[in-house]
CSV table of C-alpha atoms and ligand atoms in Angstrom, one decimal:
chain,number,residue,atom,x,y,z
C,122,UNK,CA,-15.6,11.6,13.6
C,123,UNK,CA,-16.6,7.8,13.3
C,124,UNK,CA,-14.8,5.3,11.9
C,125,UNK,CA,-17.6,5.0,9.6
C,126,UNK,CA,-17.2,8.3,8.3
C,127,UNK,CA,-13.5,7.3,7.2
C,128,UNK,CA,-13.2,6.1,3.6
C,129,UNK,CA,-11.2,3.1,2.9
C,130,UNK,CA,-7.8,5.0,1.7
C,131,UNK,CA,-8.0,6.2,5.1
C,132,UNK,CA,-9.1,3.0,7.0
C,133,UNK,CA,-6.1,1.0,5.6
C,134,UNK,CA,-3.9,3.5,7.5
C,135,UNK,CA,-5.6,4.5,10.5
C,136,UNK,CA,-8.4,1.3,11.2
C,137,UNK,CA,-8.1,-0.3,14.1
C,138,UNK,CA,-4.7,0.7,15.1
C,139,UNK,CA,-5.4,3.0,18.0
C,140,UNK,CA,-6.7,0.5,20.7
C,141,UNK,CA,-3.6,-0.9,21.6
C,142,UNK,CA,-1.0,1.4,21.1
C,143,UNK,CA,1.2,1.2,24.7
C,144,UNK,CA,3.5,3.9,26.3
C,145,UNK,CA,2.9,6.3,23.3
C,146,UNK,CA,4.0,3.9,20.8
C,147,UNK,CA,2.6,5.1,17.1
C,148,UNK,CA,3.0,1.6,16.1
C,149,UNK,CA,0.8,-1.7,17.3
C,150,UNK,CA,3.0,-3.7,18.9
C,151,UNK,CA,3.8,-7.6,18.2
C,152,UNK,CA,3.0,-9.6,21.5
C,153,UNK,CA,4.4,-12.5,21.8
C,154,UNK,CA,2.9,-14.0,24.8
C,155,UNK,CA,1.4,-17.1,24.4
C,156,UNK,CA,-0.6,-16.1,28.1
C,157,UNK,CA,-2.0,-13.2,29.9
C,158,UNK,CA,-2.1,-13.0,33.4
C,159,UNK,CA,-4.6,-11.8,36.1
C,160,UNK,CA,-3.9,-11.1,40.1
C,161,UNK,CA,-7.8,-11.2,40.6
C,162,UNK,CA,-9.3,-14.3,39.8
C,163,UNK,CA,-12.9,-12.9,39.7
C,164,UNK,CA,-11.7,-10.3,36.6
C,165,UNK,CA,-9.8,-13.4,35.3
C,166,UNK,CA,-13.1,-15.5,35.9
C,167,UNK,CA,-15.2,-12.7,34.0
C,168,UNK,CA,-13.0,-12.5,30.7
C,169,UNK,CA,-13.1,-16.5,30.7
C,170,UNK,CA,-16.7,-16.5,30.4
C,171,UNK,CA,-16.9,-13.5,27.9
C,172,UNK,CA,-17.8,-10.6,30.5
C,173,UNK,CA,-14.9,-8.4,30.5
C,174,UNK,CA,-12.4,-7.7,27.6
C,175,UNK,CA,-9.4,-9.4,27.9
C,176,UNK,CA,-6.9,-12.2,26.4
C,177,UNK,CA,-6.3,-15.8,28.2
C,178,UNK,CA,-4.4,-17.7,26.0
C,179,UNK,CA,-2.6,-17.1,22.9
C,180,UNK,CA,-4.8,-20.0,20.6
C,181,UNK,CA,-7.9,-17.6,21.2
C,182,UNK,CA,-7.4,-14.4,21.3
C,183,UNK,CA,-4.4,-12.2,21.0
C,184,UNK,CA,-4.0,-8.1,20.7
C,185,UNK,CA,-1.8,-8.1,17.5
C,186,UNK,CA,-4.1,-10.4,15.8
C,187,UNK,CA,-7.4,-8.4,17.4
C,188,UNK,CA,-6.2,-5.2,15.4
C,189,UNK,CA,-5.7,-7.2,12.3
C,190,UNK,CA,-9.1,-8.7,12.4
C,191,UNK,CA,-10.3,-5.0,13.1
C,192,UNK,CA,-8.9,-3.7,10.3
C,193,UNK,CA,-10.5,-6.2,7.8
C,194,UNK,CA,-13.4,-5.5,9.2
C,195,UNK,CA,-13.7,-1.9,9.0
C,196,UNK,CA,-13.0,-2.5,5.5
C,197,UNK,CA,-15.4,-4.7,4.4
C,198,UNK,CA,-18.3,-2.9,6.7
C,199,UNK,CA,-19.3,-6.0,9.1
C,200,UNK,CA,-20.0,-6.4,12.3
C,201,UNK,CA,-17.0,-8.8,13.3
C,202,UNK,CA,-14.2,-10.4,12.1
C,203,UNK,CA,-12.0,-13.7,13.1
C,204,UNK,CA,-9.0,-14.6,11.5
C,205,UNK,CA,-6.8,-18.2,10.7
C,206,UNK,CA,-3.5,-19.7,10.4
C,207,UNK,CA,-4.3,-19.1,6.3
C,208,UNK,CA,-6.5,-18.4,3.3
C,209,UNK,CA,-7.5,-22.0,3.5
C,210,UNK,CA,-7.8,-22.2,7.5
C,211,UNK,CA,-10.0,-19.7,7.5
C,212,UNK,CA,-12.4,-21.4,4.7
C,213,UNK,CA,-12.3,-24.5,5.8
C,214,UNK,CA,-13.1,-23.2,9.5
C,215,UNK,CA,-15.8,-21.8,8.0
C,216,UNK,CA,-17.6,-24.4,6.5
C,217,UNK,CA,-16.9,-26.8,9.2
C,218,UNK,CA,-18.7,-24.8,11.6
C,219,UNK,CA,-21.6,-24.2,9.2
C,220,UNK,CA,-22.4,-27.2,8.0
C,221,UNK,CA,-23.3,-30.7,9.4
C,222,UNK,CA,-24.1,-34.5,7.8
C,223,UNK,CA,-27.3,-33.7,6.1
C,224,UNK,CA,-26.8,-30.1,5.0
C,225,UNK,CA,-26.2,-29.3,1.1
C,226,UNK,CA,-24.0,-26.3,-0.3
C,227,UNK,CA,-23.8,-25.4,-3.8
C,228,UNK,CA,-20.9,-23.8,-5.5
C,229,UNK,CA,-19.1,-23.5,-8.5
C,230,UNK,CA,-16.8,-25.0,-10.6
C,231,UNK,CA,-13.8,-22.4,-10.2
C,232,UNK,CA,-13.7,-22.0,-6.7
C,233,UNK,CA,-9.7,-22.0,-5.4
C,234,UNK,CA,-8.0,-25.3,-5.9
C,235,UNK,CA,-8.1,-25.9,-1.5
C,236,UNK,CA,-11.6,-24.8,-1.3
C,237,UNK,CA,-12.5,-27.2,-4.5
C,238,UNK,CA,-10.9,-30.1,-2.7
C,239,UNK,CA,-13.1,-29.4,0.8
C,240,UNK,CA,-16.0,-29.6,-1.6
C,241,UNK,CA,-15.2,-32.7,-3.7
C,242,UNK,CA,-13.1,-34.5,-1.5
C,243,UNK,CA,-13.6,-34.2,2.8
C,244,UNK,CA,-17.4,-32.6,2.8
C,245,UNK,CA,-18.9,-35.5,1.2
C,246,UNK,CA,-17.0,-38.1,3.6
C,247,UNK,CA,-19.1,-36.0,6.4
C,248,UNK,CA,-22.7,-36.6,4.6
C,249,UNK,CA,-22.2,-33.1,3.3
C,250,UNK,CA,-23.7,-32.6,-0.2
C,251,UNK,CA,-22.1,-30.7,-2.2
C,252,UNK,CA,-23.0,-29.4,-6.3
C,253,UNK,CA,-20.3,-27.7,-8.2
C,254,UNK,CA,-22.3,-25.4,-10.8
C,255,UNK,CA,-20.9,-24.4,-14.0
C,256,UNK,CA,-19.6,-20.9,-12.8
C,257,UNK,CA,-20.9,-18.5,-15.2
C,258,UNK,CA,-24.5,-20.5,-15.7
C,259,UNK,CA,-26.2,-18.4,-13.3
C,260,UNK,CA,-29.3,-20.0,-14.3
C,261,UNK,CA,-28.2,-23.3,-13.2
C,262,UNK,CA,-26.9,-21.9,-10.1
C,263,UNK,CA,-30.3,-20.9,-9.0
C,264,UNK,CA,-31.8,-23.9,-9.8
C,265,UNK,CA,-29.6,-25.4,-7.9
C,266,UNK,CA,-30.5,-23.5,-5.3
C,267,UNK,CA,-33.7,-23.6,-5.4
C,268,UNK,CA,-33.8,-27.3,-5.2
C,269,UNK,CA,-32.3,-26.7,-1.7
C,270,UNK,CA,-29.4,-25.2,-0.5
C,271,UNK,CA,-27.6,-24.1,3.1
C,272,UNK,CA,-24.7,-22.6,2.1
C,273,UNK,CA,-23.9,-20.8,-1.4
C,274,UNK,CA,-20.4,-20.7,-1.7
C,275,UNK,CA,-19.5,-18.3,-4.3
C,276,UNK,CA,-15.9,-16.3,-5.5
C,277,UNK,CA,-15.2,-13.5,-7.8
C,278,UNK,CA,-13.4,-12.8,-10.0
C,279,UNK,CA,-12.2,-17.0,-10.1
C,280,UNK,CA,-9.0,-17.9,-10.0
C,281,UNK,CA,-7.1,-18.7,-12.5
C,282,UNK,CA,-9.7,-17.5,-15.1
C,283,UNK,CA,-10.9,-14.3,-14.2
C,284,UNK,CA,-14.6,-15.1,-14.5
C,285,UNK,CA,-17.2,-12.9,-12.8
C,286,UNK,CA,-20.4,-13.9,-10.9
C,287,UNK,CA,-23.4,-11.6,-10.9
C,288,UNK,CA,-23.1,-11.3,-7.1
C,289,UNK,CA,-26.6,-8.8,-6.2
C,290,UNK,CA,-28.6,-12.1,-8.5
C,291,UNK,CA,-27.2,-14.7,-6.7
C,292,UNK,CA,-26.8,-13.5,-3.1
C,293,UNK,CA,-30.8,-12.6,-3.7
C,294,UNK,CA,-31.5,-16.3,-4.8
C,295,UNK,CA,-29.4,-17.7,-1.9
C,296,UNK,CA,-31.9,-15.6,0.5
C,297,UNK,CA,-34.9,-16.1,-1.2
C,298,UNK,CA,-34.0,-20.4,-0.4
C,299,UNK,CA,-32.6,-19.6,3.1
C,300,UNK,CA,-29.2,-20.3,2.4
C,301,UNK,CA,-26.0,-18.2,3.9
C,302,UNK,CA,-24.1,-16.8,1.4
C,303,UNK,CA,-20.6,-16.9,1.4
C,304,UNK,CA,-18.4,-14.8,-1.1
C,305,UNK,CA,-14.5,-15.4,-1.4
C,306,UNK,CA,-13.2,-11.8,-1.9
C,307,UNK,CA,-9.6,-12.8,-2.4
C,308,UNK,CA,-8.9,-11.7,-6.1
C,309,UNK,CA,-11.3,-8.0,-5.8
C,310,UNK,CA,-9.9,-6.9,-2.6
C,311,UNK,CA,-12.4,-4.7,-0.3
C,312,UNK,CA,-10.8,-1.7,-2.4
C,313,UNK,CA,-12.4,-3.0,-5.4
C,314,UNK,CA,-15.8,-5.2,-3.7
C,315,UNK,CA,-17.6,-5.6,-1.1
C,316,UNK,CA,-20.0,-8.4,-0.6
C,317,UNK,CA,-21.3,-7.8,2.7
C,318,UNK,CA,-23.1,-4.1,0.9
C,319,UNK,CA,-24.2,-6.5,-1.9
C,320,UNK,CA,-26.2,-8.6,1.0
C,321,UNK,CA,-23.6,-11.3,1.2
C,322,UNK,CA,-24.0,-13.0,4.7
C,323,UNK,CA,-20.0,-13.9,4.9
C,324,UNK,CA,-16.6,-12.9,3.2
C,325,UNK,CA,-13.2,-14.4,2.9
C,326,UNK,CA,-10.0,-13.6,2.3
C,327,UNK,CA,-6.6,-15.4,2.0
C,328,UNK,CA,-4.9,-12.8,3.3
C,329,UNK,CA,-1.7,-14.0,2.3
C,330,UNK,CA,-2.3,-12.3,-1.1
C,331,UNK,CA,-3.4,-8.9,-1.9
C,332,UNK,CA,-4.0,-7.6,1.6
C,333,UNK,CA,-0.6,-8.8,3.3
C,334,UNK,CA,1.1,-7.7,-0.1
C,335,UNK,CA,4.4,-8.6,0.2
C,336,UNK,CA,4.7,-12.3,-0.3
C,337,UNK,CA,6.1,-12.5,3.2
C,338,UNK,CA,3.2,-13.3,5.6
C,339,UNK,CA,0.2,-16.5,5.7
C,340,UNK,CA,-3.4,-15.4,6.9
C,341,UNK,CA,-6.9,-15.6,6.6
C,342,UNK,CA,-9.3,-13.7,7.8
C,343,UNK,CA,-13.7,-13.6,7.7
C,344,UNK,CA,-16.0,-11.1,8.4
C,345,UNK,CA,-20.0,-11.0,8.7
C,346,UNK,CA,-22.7,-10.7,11.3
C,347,UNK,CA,-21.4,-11.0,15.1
C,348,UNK,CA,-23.8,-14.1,15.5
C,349,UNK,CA,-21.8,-15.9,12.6
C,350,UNK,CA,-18.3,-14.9,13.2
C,351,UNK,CA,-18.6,-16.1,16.7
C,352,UNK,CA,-19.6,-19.6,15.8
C,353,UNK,CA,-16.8,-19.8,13.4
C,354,UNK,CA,-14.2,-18.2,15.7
C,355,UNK,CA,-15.5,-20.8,18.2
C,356,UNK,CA,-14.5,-23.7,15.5
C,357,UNK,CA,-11.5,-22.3,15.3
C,358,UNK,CA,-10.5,-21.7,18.9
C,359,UNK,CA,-10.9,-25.3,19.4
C,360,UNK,CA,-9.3,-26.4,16.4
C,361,UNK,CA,-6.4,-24.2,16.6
C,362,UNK,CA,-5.6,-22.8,13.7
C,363,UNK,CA,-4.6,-19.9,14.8
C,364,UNK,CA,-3.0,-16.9,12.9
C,365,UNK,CA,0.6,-16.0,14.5
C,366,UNK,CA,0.8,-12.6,16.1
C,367,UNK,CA,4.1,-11.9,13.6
C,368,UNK,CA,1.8,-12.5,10.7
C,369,UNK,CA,-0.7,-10.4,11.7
C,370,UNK,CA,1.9,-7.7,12.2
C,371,UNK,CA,3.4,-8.0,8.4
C,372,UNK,CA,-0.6,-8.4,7.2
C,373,UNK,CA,-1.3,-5.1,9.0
C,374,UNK,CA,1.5,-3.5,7.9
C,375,UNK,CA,1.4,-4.2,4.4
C,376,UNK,CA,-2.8,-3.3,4.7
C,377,UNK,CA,-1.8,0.2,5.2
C,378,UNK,CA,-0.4,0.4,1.2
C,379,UNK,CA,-3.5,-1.7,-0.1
C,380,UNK,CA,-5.2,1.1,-1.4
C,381,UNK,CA,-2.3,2.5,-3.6
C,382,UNK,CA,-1.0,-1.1,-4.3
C,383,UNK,CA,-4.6,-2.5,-5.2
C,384,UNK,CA,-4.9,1.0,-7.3
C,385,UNK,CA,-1.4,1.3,-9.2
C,386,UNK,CA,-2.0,-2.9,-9.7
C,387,UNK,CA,-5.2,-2.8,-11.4
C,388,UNK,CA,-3.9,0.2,-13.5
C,389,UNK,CA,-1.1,-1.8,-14.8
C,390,UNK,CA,-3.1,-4.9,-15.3
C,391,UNK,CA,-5.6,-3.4,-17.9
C,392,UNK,CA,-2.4,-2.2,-19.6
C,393,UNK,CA,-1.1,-5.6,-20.4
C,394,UNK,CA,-4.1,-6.9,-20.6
C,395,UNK,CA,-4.9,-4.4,-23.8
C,396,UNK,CA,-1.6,-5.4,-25.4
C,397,UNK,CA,-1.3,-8.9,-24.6
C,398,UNK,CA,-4.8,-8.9,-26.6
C,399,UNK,CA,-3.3,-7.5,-29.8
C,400,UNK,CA,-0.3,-9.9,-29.1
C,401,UNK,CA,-0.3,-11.9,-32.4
C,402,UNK,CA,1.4,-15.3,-30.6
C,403,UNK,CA,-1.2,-14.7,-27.7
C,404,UNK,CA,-4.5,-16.7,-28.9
C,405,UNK,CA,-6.9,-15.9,-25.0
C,406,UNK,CA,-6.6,-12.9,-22.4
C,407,UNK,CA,-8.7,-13.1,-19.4
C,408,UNK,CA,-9.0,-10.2,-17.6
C,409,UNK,CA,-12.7,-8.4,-16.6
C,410,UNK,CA,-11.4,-5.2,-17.3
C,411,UNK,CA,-11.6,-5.8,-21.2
C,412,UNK,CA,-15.1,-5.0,-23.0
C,413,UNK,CA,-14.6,-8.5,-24.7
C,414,UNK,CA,-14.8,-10.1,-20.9
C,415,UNK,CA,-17.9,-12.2,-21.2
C,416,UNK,CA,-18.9,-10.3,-17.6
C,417,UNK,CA,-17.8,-7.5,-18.3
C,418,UNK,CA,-20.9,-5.4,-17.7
C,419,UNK,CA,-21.3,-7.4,-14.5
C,420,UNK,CA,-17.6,-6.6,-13.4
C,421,UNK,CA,-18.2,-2.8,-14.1
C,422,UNK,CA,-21.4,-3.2,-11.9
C,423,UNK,CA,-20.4,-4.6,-8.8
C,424,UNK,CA,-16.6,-3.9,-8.7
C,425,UNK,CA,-14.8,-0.1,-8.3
C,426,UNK,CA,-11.5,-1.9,-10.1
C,427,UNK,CA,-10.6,-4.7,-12.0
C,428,UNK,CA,-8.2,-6.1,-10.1
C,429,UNK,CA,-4.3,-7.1,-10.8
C,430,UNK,CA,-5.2,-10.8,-12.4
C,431,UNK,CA,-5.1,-11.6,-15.4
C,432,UNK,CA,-4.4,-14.9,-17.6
C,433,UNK,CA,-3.5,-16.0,-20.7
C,434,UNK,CA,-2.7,-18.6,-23.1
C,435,UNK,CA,-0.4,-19.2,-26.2
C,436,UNK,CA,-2.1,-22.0,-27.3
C,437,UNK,CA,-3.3,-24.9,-25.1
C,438,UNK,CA,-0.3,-26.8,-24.2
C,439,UNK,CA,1.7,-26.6,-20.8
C,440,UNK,CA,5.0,-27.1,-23.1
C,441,UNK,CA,4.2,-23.5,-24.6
C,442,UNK,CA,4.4,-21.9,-20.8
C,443,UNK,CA,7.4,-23.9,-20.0
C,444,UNK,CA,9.5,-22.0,-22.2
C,445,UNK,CA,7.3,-18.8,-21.9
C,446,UNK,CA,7.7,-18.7,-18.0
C,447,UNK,CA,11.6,-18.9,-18.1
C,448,UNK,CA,12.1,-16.5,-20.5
C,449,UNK,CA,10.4,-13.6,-18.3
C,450,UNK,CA,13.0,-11.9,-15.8
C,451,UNK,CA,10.8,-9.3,-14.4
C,452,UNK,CA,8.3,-12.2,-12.4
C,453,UNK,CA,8.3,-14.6,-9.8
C,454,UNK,CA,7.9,-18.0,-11.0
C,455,UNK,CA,5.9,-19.1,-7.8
C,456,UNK,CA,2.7,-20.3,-6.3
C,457,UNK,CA,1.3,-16.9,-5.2
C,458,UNK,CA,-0.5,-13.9,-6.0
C,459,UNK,CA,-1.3,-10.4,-5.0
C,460,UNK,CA,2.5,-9.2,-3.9
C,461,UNK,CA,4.3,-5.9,-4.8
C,462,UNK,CA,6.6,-7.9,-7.3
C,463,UNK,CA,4.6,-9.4,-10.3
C,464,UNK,CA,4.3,-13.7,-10.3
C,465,UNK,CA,3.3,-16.3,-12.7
C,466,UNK,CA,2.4,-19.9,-12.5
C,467,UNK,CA,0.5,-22.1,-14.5
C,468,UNK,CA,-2.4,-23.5,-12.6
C,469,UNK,CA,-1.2,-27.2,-12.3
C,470,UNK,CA,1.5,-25.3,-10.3
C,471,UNK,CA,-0.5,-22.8,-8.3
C,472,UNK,CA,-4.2,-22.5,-7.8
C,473,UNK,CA,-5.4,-26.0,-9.0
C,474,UNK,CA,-1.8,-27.6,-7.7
C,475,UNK,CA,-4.5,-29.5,-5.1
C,476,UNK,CA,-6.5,-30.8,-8.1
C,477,UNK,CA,-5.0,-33.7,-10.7
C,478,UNK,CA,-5.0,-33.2,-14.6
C,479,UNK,CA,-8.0,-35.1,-15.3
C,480,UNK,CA,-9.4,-32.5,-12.2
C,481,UNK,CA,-8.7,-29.7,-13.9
C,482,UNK,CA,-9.9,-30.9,-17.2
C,483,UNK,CA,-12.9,-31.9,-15.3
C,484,UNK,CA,-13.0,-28.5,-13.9
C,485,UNK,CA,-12.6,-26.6,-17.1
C,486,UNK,CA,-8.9,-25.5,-16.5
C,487,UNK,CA,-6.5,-25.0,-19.4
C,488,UNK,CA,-3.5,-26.6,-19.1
C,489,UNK,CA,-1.9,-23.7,-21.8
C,490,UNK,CA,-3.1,-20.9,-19.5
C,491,UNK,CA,-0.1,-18.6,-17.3
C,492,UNK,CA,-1.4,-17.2,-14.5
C,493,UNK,CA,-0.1,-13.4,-14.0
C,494,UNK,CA,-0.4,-11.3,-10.5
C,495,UNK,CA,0.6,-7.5,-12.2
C,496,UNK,CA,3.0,-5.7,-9.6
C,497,UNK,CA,3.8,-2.5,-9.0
C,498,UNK,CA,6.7,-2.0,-11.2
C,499,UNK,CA,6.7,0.8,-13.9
C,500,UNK,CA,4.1,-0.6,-17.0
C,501,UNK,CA,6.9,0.1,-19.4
C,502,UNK,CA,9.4,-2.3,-17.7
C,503,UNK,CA,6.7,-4.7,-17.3
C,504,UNK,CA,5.1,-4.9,-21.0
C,505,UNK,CA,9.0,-4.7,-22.4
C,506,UNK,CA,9.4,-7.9,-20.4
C,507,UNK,CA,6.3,-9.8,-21.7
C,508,UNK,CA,7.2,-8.4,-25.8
C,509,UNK,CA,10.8,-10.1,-25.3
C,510,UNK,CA,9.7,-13.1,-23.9
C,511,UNK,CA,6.8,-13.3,-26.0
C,512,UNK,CA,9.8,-13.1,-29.0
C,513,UNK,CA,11.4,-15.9,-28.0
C,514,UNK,CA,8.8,-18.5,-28.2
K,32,LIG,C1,-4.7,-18.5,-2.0
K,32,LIG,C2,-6.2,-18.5,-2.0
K,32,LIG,C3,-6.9,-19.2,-1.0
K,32,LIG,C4,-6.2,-20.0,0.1
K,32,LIG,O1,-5.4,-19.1,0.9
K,32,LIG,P1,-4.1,-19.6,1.7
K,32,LIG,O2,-3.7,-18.4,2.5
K,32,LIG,O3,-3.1,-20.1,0.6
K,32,LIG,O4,-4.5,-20.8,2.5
K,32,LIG,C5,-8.2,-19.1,-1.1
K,32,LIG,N1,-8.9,-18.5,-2.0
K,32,LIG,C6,-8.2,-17.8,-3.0
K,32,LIG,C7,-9.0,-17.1,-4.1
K,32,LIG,C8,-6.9,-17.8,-3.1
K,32,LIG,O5,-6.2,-17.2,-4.1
């Protein structure tokens, strides 16, 4: 049996791990070595220039990390993987290596508030172009596309508002204009999407969020075609940021739950998402797993699950969620997402916390909106919470 044959419950235990398990440990070890050492200088020689397996130093390569990146991988069904320091490390590695003065990428509007400040701020200082589409005007996105593009830079669903991109129509218009496609796949999680079988050339992941789990750990990772991945992990060599062999340990070991966390998350999300909808103080709910989600029927196409994220809004004022927020006990108040426990935020605090207020005007985010990453705590606890806070407002 093949890897390959595994399904993806399974790989989240079992992918990866076996290659360096050492004196019959079940578990991969952390190494902490920032260097590995060879008697023979030839063999040492040989792994320097790529020719032999090995580690050299602890910036490039490192076993801990290795398995990490090989789990991700075998998830997402490419050919390699690299990883980074973060979500944003990884992205930003990414593009860097892609794209020089000259080159034009086009993206949308509600890309991640870090990735929406590479666009609009640093890219265009380096004679990048960059156009920021409206993100469900797929129409526009192809024109935009059409009128010449190197990179498409898309994510789905968007953070904080849930909105879904037809990925199969617009990876098929980045090809058609010889673009490489790249697909943030932070919020769907390979459990619930996966890019790279919907023709997508690279995808992302902050894996400080749903695939670390636990709140406890920063990461990124990317995975694609071996000819991409190794420009980008050459980028990234050199530049240094590097994910910490501790952090891959806590992103591997929460991986191995992602399945039934992704699972029990998305279960509980469509719950509240269904009563926060017939909430009569609640006046928008954002969530693609609702038949009144503008992409719904796209969701439902290209994803197995809808996810743990929602959003919502009692009204359109951030004085609203500053007495809402307070008033819930069962939820982080914090700037993160995708962990065991449920968080909240508004997006001037989390995802667009980058971006100013005119910024997120400009970028069509609602200042009234709270921003809610559904744990996995019983439903019952979890919508009693919401109705009592909900109450006191
Ligand atoms: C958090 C996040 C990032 C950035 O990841 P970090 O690990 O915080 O650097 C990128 N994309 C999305 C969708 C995110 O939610």
């Amino acid at each position: 049996m093949t890897d390959r044959d595994l399904s993806r419950e399974t790989l989240t235990v079992w992918g990866g791990e076996e290659r360096y398990l050492v004196d019959r440990a079940t578990q991969v070890p952390v190494v902490h070595s920032v260097s590995f050492g060879y008697d023979d200088v030839d063999e040492w020689l040989d792994v320097a220039l790529g020719k032999a397996e090995g580690h050299i130093y602890g910036r490039n390569t490192n076993p801990t990390v290795d398995v990490f990146e090989e789990k991700v991988r075998l998830l997402e069904g490419g050919e390699a993987a690299t990883s980074a320091s973060t979500g944003m490390g990884v992205i930003s590695n990414t593009l860097y290596a892609l794209l020089r003065p000259g080159k034009r990428v086009v993206s949308v509007k509600d890309t991640y508030g870090g990735t929406s400040k590479v666009f609009t701020e640093f890219l265009p200082e380096y004679g990048v172009e960059v156009d920021l589409c409206d993100t469900t005007d797929f129409d526009a996105i192809e024109d935009e596309v059409a009128a010449g593009c190197d990179l498409l830079y898309l994510e789905t669903p968007t953070n904080p508002t849930l909105k879904v991109l037809d990925l199969e129509r617009l990876i098929t218009a980045g090809h058609e204009h010889g673009a490489t496609v790249v697909v943030d796949n932070t919020f769907a999680t390979p459990i619930n999407q996966n890019p790279l079988e919907m023709g997508a050339d690279l995808v992302v992941h902050s894996a400080t969020k749903f695939l670390g789990g636990h709140a406890d750990a920063l990461g990124g990772v990317v995975v694609g075609s071996r000819d991409l991945i190794d420009r980008i992990y050459h980028y990234r060599e050199i530049n240094g940021a590097t994910l910490h062999p501790m952090a891959a340990y806590l992103l591997l070991r929460g991986m191995k739950t992602l399945h039934i966390r992704v699972q029990r998350q998305g279960e509980n999300a469509q719950q509240i998402a269904e009563y926060l909808q017939s909430h009569e103080k609640v006046t928008t709910v954002n969530y693609p797993g609702l038949p009144s989600h503008p992409q719904h029927d796209v969701a439902k196409r290209q994803m197995r699950g809808f996810g743990g994220m929602l959003s919502f809004s009692v009204g359109d004022d951030l004085e609203l969620v500053k007495k809402l927020i307070p008033n819930l006990r069962l939820a982080h108040a914090a700037a993160n997402l995708g962990s065991v426990e449920t968080i909240v935020g508004p997006p001037a605090t989390t995802s667009h916390v980058e971006v100013s207020a005119e910024g997120r005007a400009a970028l069509g985010i609602p200042e009234g909106l709270v921003r809610y990453s559904t744990g996995i705590e019983a439903v019952e606890d979890l919508l009693a919470d919401l109705d009592s806070a909900l109450s006191m407002i």
